[in-house]
Tab-separated table of C-alpha atoms in Angstrom:
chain	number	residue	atom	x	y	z
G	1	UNK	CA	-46.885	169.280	-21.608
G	2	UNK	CA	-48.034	173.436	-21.035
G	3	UNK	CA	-50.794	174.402	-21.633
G	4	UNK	CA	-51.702	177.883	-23.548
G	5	UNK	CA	-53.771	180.586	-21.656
G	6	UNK	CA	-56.890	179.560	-23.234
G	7	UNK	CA	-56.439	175.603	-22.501
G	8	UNK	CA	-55.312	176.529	-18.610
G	9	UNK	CA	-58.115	179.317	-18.047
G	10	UNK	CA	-60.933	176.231	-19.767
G	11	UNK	CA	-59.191	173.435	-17.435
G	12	UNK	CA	-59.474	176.205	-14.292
G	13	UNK	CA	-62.485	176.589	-14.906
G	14	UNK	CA	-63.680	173.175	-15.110
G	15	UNK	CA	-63.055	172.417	-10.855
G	16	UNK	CA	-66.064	171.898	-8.618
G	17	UNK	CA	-63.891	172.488	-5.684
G	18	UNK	CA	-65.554	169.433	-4.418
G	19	UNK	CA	-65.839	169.449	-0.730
G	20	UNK	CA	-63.920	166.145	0.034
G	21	UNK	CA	-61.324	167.426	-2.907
G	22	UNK	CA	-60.868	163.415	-3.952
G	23	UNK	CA	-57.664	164.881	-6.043
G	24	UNK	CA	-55.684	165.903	-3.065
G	25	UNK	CA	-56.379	162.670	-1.480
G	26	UNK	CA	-54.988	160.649	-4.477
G	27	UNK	CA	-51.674	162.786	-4.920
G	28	UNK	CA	-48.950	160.666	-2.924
G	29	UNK	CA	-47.453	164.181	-1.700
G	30	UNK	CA	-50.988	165.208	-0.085
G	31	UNK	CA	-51.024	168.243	-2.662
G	32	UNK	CA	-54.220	169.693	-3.431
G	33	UNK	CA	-55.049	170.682	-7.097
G	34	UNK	CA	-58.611	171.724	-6.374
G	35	UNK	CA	-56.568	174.251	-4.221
G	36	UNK	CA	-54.303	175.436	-6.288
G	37	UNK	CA	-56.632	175.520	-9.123
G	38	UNK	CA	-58.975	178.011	-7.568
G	39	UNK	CA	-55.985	180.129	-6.708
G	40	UNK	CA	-55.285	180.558	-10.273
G	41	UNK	CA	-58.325	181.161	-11.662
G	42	UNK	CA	-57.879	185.216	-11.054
G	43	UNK	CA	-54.907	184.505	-13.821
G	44	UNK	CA	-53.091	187.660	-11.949
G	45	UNK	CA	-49.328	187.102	-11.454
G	46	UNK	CA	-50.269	187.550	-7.655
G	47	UNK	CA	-52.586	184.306	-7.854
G	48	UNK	CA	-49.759	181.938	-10.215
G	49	UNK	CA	-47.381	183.120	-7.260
G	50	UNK	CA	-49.731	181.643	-4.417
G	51	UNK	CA	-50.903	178.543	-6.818
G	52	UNK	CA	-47.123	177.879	-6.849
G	53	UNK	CA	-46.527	177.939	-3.405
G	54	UNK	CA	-49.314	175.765	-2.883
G	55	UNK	CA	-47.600	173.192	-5.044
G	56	UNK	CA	-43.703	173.887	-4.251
G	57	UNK	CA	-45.306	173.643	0.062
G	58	UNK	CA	-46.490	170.169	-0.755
G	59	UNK	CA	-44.028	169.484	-3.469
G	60	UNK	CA	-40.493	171.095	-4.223
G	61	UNK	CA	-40.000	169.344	-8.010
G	62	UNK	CA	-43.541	170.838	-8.602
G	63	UNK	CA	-42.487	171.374	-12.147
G	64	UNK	CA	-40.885	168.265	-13.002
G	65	UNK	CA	-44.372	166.583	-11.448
G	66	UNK	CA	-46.129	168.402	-13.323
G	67	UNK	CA	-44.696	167.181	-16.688
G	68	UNK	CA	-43.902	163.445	-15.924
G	69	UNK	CA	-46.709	162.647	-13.603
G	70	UNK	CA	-48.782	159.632	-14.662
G	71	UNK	CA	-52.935	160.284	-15.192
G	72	UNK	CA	-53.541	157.554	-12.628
G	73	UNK	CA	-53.306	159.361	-9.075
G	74	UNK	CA	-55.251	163.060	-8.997
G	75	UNK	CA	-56.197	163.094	-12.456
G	76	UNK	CA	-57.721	159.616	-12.031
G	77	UNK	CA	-59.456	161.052	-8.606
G	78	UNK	CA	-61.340	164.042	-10.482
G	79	UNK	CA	-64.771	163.624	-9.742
G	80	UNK	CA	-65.499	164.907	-13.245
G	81	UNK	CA	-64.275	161.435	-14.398
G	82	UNK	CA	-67.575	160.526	-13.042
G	83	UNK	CA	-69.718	162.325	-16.154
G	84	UNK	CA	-67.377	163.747	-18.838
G	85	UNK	CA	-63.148	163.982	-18.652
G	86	UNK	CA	-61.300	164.438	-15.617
G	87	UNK	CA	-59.124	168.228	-15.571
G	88	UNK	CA	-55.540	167.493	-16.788
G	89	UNK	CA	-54.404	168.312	-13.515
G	90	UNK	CA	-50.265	167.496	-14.149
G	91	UNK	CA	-50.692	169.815	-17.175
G	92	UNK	CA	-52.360	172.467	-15.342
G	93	UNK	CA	-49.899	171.871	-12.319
G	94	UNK	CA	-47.009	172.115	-15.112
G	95	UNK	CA	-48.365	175.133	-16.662
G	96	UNK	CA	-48.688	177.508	-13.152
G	97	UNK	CA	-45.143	176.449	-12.231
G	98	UNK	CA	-44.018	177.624	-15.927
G	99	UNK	CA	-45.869	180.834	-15.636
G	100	UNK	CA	-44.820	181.604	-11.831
G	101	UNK	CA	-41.294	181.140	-13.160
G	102	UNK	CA	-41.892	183.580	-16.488
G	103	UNK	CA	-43.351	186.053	-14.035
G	104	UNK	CA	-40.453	185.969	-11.565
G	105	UNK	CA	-43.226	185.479	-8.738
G	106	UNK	CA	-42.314	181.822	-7.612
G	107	UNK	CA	-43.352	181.836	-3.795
G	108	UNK	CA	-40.517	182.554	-0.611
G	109	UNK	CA	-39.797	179.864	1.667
G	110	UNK	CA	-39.174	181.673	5.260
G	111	UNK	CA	-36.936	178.795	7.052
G	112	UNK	CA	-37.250	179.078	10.915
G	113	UNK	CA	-34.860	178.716	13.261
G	114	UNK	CA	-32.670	175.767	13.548
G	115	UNK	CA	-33.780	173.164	16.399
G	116	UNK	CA	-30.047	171.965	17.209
G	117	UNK	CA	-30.109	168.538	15.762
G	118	UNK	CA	-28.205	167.577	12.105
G	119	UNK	CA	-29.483	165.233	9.436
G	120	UNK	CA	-26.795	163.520	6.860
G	121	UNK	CA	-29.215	163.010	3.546
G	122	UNK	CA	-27.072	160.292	0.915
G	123	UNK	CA	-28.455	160.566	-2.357
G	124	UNK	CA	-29.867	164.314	-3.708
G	125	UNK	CA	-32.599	162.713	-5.949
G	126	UNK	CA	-36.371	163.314	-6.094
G	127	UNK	CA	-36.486	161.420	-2.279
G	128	UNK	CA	-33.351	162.941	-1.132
G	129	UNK	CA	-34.424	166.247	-1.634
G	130	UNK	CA	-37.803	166.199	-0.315
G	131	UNK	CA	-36.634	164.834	2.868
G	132	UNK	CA	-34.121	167.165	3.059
G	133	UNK	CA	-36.491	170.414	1.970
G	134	UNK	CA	-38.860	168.987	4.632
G	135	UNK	CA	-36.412	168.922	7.492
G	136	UNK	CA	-35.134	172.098	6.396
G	137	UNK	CA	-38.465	173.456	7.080
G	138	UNK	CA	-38.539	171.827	10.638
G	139	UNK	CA	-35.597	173.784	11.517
G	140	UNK	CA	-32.785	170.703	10.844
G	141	UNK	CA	-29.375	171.138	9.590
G	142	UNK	CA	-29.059	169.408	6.871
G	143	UNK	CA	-25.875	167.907	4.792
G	144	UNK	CA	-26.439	166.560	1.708
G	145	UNK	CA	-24.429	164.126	-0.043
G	146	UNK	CA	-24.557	163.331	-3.535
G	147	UNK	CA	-21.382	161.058	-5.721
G	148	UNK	CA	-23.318	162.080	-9.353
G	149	UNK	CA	-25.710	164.848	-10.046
G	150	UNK	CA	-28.501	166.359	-8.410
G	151	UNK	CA	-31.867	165.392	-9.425
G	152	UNK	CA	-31.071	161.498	-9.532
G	153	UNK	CA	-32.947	159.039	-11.782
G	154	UNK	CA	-35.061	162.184	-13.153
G	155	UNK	CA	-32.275	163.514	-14.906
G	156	UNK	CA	-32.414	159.907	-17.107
G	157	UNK	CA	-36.275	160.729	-18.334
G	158	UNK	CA	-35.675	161.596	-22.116
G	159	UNK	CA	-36.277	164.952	-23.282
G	160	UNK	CA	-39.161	163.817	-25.199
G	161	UNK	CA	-41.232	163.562	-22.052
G	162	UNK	CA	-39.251	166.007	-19.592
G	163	UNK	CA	-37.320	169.172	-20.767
G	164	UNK	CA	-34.016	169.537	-19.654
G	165	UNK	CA	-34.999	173.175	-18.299
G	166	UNK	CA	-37.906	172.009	-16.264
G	167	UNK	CA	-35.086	170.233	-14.433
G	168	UNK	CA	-32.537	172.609	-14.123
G	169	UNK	CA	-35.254	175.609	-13.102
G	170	UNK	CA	-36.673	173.287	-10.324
G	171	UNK	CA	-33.082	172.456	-8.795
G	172	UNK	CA	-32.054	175.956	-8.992
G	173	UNK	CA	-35.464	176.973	-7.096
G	174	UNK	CA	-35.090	174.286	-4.389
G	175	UNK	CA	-31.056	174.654	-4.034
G	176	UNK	CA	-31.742	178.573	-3.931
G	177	UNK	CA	-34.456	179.263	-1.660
G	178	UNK	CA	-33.198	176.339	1.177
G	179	UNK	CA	-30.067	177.463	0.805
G	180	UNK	CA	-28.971	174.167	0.035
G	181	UNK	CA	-25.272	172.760	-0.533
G	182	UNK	CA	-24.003	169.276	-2.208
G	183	UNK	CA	-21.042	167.620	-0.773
G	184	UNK	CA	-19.581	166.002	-4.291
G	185	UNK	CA	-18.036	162.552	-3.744
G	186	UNK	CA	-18.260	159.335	-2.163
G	187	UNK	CA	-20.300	159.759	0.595
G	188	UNK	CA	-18.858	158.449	4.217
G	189	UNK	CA	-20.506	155.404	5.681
G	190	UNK	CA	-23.784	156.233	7.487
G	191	UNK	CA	-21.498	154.905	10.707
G	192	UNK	CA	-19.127	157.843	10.111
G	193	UNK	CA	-21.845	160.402	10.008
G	194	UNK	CA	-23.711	159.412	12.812
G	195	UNK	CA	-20.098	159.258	15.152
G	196	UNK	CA	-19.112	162.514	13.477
G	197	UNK	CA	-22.253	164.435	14.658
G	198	UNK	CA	-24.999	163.629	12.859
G	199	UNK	CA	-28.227	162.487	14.796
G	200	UNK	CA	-29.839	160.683	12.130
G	201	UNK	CA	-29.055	159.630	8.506
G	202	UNK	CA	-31.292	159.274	5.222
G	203	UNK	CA	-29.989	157.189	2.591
G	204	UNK	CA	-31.899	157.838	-0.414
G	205	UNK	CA	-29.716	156.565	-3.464
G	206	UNK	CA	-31.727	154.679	-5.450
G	207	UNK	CA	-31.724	151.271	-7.329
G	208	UNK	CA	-28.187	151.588	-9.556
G	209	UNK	CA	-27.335	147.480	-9.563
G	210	UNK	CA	-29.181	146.057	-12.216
G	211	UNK	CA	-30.920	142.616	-12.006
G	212	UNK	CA	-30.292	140.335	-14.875
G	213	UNK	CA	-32.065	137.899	-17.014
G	214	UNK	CA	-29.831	135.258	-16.716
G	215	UNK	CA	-30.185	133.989	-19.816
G	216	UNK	CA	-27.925	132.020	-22.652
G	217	UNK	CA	-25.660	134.807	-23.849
G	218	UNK	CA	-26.606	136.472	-20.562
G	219	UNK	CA	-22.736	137.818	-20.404
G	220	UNK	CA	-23.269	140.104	-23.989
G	221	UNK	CA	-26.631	141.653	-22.803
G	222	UNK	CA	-26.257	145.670	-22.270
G	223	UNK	CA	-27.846	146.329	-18.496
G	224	UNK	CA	-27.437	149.758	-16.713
G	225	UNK	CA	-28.954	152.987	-17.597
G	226	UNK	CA	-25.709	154.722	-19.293
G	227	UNK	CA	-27.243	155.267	-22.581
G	228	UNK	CA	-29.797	157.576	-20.390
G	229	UNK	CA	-26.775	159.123	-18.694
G	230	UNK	CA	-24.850	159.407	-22.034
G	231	UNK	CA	-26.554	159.550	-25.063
G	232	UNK	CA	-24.093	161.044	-27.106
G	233	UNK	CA	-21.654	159.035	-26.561
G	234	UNK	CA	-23.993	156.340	-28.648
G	235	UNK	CA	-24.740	155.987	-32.742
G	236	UNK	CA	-27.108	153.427	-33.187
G	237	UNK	CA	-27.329	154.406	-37.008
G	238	UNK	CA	-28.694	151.312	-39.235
G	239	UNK	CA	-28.795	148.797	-36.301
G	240	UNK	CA	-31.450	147.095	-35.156
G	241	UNK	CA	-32.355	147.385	-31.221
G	242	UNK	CA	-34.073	145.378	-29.148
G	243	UNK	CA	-35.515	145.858	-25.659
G	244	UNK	CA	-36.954	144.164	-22.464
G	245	UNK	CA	-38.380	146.223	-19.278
G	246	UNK	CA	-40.754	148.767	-17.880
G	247	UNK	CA	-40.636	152.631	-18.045
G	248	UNK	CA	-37.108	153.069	-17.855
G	249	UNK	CA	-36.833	150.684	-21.797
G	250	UNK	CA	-39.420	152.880	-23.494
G	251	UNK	CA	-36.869	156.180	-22.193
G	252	UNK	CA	-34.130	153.738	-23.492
G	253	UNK	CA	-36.249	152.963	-26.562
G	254	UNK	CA	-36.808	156.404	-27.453
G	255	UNK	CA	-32.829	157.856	-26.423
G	256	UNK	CA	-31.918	154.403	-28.908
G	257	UNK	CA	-34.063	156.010	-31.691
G	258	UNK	CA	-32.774	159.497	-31.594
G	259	UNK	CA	-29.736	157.896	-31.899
G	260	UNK	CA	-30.241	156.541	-35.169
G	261	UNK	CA	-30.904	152.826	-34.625
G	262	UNK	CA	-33.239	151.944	-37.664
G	263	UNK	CA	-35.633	149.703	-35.821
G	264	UNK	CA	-36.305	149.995	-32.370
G	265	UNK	CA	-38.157	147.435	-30.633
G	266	UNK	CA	-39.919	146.588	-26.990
G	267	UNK	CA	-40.575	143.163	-25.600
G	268	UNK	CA	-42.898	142.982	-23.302
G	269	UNK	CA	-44.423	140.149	-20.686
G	270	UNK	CA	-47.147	142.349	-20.432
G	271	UNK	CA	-50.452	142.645	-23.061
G	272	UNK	CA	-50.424	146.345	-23.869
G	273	UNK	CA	-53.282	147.375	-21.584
G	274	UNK	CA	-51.319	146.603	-18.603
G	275	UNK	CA	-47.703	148.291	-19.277
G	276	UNK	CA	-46.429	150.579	-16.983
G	277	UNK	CA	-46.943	153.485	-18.992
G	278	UNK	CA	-49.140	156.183	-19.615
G	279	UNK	CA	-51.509	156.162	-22.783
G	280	UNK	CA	-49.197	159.966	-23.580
G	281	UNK	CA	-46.049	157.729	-23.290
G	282	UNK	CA	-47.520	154.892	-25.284
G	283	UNK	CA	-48.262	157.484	-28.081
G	284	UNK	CA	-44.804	158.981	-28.090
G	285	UNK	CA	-43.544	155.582	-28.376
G	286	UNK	CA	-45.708	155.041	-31.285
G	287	UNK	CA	-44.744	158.368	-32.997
G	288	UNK	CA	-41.328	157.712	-32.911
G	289	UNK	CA	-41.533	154.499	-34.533
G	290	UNK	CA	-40.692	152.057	-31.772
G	291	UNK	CA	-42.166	148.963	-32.703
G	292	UNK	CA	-44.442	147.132	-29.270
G	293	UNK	CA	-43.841	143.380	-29.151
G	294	UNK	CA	-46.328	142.077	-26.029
G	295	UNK	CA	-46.757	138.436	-24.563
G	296	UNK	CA	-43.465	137.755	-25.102
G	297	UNK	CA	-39.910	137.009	-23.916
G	298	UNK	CA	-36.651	136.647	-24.930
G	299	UNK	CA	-35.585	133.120	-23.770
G	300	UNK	CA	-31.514	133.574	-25.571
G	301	UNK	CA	-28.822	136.075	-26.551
G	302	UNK	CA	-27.098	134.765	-29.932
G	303	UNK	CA	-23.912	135.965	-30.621
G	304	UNK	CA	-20.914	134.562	-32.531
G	305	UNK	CA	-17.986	135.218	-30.479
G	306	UNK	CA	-19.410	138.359	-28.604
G	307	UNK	CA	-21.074	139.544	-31.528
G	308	UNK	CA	-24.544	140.023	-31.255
G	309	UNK	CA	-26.423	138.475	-33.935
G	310	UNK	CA	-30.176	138.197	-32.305
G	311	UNK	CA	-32.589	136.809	-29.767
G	312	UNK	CA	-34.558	134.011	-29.486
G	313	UNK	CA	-38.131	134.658	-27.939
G	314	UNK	CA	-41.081	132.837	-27.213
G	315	UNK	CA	-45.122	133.733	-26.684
G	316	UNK	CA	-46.186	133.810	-23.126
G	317	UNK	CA	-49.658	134.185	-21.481
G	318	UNK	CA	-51.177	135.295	-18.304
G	319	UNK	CA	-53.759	132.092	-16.807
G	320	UNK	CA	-57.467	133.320	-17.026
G	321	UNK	CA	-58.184	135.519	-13.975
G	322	UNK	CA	-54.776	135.960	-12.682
G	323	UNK	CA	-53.894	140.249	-12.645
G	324	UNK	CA	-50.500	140.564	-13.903
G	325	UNK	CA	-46.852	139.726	-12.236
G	326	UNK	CA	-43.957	138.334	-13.657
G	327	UNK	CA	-44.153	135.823	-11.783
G	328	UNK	CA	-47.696	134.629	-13.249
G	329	UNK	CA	-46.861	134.664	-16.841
G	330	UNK	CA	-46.529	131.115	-18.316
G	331	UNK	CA	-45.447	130.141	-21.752
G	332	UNK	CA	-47.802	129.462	-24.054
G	333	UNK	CA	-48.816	125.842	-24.627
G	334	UNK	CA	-46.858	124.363	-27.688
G	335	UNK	CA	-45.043	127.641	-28.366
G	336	UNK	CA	-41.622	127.342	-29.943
G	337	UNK	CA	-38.685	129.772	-30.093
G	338	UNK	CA	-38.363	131.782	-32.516
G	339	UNK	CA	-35.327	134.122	-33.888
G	340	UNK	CA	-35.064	137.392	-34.187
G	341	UNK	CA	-32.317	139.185	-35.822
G	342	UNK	CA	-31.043	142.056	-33.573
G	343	UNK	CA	-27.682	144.244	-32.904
G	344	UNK	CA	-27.853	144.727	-29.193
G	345	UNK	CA	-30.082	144.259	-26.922
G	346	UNK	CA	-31.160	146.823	-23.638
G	347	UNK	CA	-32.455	145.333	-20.634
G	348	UNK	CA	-33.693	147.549	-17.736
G	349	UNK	CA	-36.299	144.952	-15.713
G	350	UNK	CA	-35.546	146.383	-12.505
G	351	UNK	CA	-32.316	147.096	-10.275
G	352	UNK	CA	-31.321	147.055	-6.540
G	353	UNK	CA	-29.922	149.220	-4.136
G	354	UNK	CA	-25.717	149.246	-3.742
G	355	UNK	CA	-25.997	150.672	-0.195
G	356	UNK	CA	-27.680	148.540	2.338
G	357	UNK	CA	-26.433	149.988	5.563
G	358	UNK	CA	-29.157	149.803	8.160
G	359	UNK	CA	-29.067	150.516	12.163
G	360	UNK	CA	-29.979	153.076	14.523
G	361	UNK	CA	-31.221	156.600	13.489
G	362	UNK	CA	-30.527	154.986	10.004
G	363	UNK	CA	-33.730	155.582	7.854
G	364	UNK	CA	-34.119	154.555	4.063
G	365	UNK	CA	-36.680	155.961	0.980
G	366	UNK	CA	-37.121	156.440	-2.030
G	367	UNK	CA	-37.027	153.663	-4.593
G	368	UNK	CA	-34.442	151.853	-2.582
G	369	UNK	CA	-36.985	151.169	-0.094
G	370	UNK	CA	-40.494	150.980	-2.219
G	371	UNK	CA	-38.803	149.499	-5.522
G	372	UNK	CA	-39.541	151.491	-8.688
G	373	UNK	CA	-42.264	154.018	-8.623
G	374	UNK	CA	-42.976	157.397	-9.950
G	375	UNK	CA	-41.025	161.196	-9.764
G	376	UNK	CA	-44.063	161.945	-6.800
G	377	UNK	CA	-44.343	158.977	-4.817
G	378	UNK	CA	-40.489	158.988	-4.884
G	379	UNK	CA	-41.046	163.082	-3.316
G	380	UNK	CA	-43.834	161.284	-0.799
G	381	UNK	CA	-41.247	158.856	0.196
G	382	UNK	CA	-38.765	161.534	1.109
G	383	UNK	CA	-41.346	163.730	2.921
G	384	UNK	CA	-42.702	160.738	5.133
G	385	UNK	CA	-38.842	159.530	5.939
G	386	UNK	CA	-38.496	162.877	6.895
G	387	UNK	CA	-41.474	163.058	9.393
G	388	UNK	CA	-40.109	159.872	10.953
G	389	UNK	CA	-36.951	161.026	11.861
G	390	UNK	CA	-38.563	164.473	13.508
G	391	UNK	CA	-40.827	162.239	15.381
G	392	UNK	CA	-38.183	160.132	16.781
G	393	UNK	CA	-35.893	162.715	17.400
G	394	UNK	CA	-38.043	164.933	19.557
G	395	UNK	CA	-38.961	161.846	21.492
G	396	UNK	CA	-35.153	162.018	22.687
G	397	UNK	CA	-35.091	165.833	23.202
G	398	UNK	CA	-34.881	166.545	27.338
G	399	UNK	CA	-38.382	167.829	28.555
């Protein structure tokens, strides 16, 4: 995930600056690497500190980004993809925040005065607090609500792909310098915020209700992400584990095989080209040992008397020109089912949103409102709900 001196200072090196800067473009939170690249390349502690704030301005989990970003926005954009290998730009973006932080020279936010109106913000993850940094910097006063802990669905990515201290450094930047404060608990109805004072309310909580596969056996399936939010509480040791989903099974997949589960295994509708992973989280799969079953899907839970026993599953295939959706897969002609002997089985094919209060000055983002997408366009979402509600509150100010 870092880089060492010599790896950054080649990757610095490697920008054209290009004119139309293509990689600022891609990034969903309209951050510029070619920027922030050429800010680094004196390698003094005074340049990391204004690459930083270059990143933390556009984005304020610029570390977290950095490590867990896919290579299909700004790295995909580098117009050196064009005639050798595009600049690891999350690495490089990952490896200034590190060294900013080492050097105790992470940039100053200088918040301006506040404007008079309040903001309630539900949910303090990746999109809850970029909206709420954003209005913060717009001169907004700003509660914050948040029932679990801050940081949201990132706090679930396995340590294999995002260190627990990366977390915990970029909260304690962002709840430091905006002078930030979580109000623990169940948060009051969006109603009760806006009659108690509040002029407009975000509600950025995510997708926590899981959808299921409504299968035979459907009622012994394990759904939910509490093996993410707990993994000690879990020994897998000697059982076999089997999988269905996206991003958030291959986190499962790995947390299941740190645990000790002897074979660890993903199902997948998809052919391997087109899962939603990254060819750096394919490879961790494949180091730890997890097992990549594609064109396929599990069709029946067995179990005798709630004890799981196995799956049945049966080969699938995409029609000839179709790009791939769930709903396009078809099973393949004259395929039968076949069983598979598993202990449990994790499902995590998508979920939906438990608060659906909508209204007046009632804004949603986030995954809630775009489905399931990535650490930055989850940031994005937050910024732009933020911008909305500016806009349409200073269209009510009094000339």
């Amino acid at each position: 995930m870092f880089l060492t001196d010599a790896q950054l200072k080649t990757e610095l090196s490697r920008c054209e600056f290009c004119e139309t800067k293509p990689c600022k473009t891609a990034c969903p939170c309209d951050c510029s690497p070619a920027d922030f690249i050429m800010a680094a390349r004196g390698f003094r502690p005074s340049d990391f500190k204004r690459a930083a704030g270059i990143i933390l301005s556009s984005n304020p989990l610029g570390g977290v980004c950095g490590a867990v970003c896919p290579d299909y926005h700004c790295q995909a954009a580098c117009s050196r993809e064009g005639f050798d290998t595009p600049i690891k730009i999350p690495a490089v973006q990952a490896t200034i925040i590190k060294k900013a932080k080492d050097l105790a020279v992470l940039p100053e936010f200088i918040l301006p005065p506040k404007n008079g109106h309040s903001v309630a913000v539900i949910g303090a993850g990746p999109s809850g607090l970029a909206a709420a940094t954003a209005l913060l910097q717009m001169g907004y006063e700003i509660e914050l609500y948040e029932p679990e802990s801050p940081g949201g669905q990132a706090n679930l990515i396995p340590e294999e792909r995002l260190q627990a201290e990366v977390m915990r450094s970029d909260l304690d930047y962002i709840f430091s310098t905006f002078k930030l404060k979580v109000i623990p608990g169940t948060p009051p109805e969006a109603s009760e915020l806006l009659s108690g004072g509040a002029d407009a309310v975000i509600i950025a909580t995510g997708l926590t209700e899981p959808v299921h596969l409504k299968i035979p056996g459907d009622e012994f399936v394990t759904y939910g992400m509490d093996l993410l939010r707990n993994p000690e509480q879990y020994d897998f040791s000697g059982k076999r584990i089997a999988l269905v989903g996206g991003a958030i099974a291959a986190d499962q997949a790995l947390t299941a095989r740190r645990r000790g589960a002897s074979h660890v295994e993903l199902i997948c509708l998809e052919a391997y080209h087109e899962m939603p992973l990254t060819p750096d989280e394919k490879q961790g799969l494949h180091k730890a040992g997890i097992q990549i079953t594609n064109r396929s899907r599990v069709t029946e839970l067995v179990h005798e008397h709630g004890v799981v026993k196995g799956i049945r599953t049966k080969a699938v295939n995409l029609p000839q020109g179709e790009s791939f959706h769930p709903s396009k897969i078809v099973d393949e002609a004259g395929a039968g089912e076949a069983f598979r002997p598993f202990d449990l089985l994790l499902v995590a094919i998508g979920n939906r949103p438990r608060l659906t209060q909508s209204g007046a000055n009632i804004y949603h983002c986030g995954d809630m409102a775009n489905g399931p997408t990535t650490v930055v366009e989850a940031v994005a979402a937050g910024k732009n709900a933020a911008l909305k509600v500016d806009a349409a509150l200073r269209q009510t100010e009094a000339p």
